[in-house]
Amino acid sequence: MGDSVRSVLSRSEAGGSVTLEGWLRTARHGKEVSFLALSDGSCFAPIQVVANPELDEFESVVRSLGNGCAVRVEGEVVASPGKGQSLEVHATRVELVGGVEDDYPLQKKRHGFEYLRTIAHLRPRTNTFGAVLRVRNVAARAIHEFFQERGFVWLHSPIVTLSDAEGAGQMFRVTQLPADDPPRTEDGAVDFGQDFFGAEAHLTVSGQLEAEIGALALSKVYTFGPTFRAEDSNTSRHLAEFWMVEPEMAFCDLAGDMDLAEEFLKHTLAAVLEGCADDMEFFEQRVSKGILETLQHVVDSPFERLSYTEAVEILEKSGREFEYPVRWGVDLQSEHERYLTEEHVKRPIVVRDYPREIKAFYMYLNDDEKTVGAMDVLVPKIGEIVGGSQREHRLEVLRTRLADHGLSEEQYWWYLDLRRHGSAPHAGFGLGFERLVQFMTGMANIRDIAPFPRVPGNAEF
Ligand code: 4AD
Ligand code: MG
């Protein structure tokens, strides 16, 4: 392996020889010399390689290089006279490692994101997607750092599960039974008892219930892994497969949960602003003007906090004609969430204490018996980015809540059992990782945040 472009460009002075391997963003063949913009994805900028006619392979190799070629270059690091970079490489040897065929789709012009989705195997080589992938990486590292520094244990929650963590029935089935002729029980239903796991199994929608097992033993845990939702939502904020971060804390209430969510978001944003400065500058210039200021503002100012009841009052008084009218008891739609965060306060907002009817069975029933200890963090342009709650840790209340939701105690037996033995107040939240990165980069569509987006009708790459 050679030197990375990042390590060379971050040198403080010229001098020394390097070996670089990467792909050509552009190849400009001037009258005298050729300029090769070589990128290896290690940082936003490509490095300029200057190749002159003294090279043995100048005519045979260099002059025929074009966009997309994989090359290996040996050369000297010199001060660059050109604008836009302080160092460049004067080639002493240029080797073509992999050529491109005539129909290479990434020509120099800018391509629409929609088109790039149809060539998702090549789009990481573009400026935008390289930047998205590096931001994802730095954000993921910052997430682990945040929890590790605070003594949280990373719990590896399962992907295949028998329980519906949200009780909302949006799960993908995992089965080995023959699709055309599954075994049936006497009453004609599919007999999942004969299936691989001996029961009906699905891909998880959330690692929360397992995180609760972890928290009620290790006090502070978090999960960070793929989750799946079979909801037929063709929106710019929904994926069928996305990564979720779910901290869970024992001996913690909703206030502690909200504090953690705020601190966590600020930490992660600050880490990306610092660790991906060049990529973030690109998003500012080419994708979303003002994004740097917005993010810095989020890092520097306290989040607004209000109750669902207050939020509904604000929406009712807003004088806005919403597509979905608001009144106490309805779930907030994305248009409501965006009004609150973008227009009412112009920064993130935490809405708490939602009506019990619209929230999941596991949320703590408040003393008013009308609301539950839930909280959502809403941010401009995206709406909900974090959803969390204090959990119902009282056995009898939880049993009532399961019954209210038409869920069977049998299926949740171990979840109930945790309330029978050493139960303690606990709370946590889930952050959609792609929504976070979407917020950070200002990208309009979440399909351009996941490297391999899974959405209704598409899982090609
Ligand atoms: O609000 P949700 O459904 O909450 C839970 O799953 C809880 N069990 C979390 C917890 O308390 N441990 O999902 C959490 C977050 C949302 O706020 C959103 O950011 C993201 O997951 N999310 C999605 N992201 C992309 N595509 C989807 N289809 C998403 N559904 C939820
Ligand atoms: Mg939610």
mmCIF file of C-alpha atoms and ligand atoms in Angstrom, residues 359 376 384 386-387, ligand 2:
data_model
loop_
_atom_site.group_PDB
_atom_site.id
_atom_site.type_symbol
_atom_site.label_atom_id
_atom_site.label_comp_id
_atom_site.label_asym_id
_atom_site.label_seq_id
_atom_site.Cartn_x
_atom_site.Cartn_y
_atom_site.Cartn_z
ATOM 1 C CA LYS A 359 -47.433 5.847 21.602
ATOM 2 C CA ASP A 376 -39.032 13.172 20.499
ATOM 3 C CA GLU A 384 -38.057 13.643 14.255
ATOM 4 C CA VAL A 386 -34.665 10.900 18.081
ATOM 5 C CA GLY A 387 -37.539 9.056 19.718
HETATM 6 MG MG MG B 2 -40.774 7.788 16.800
#
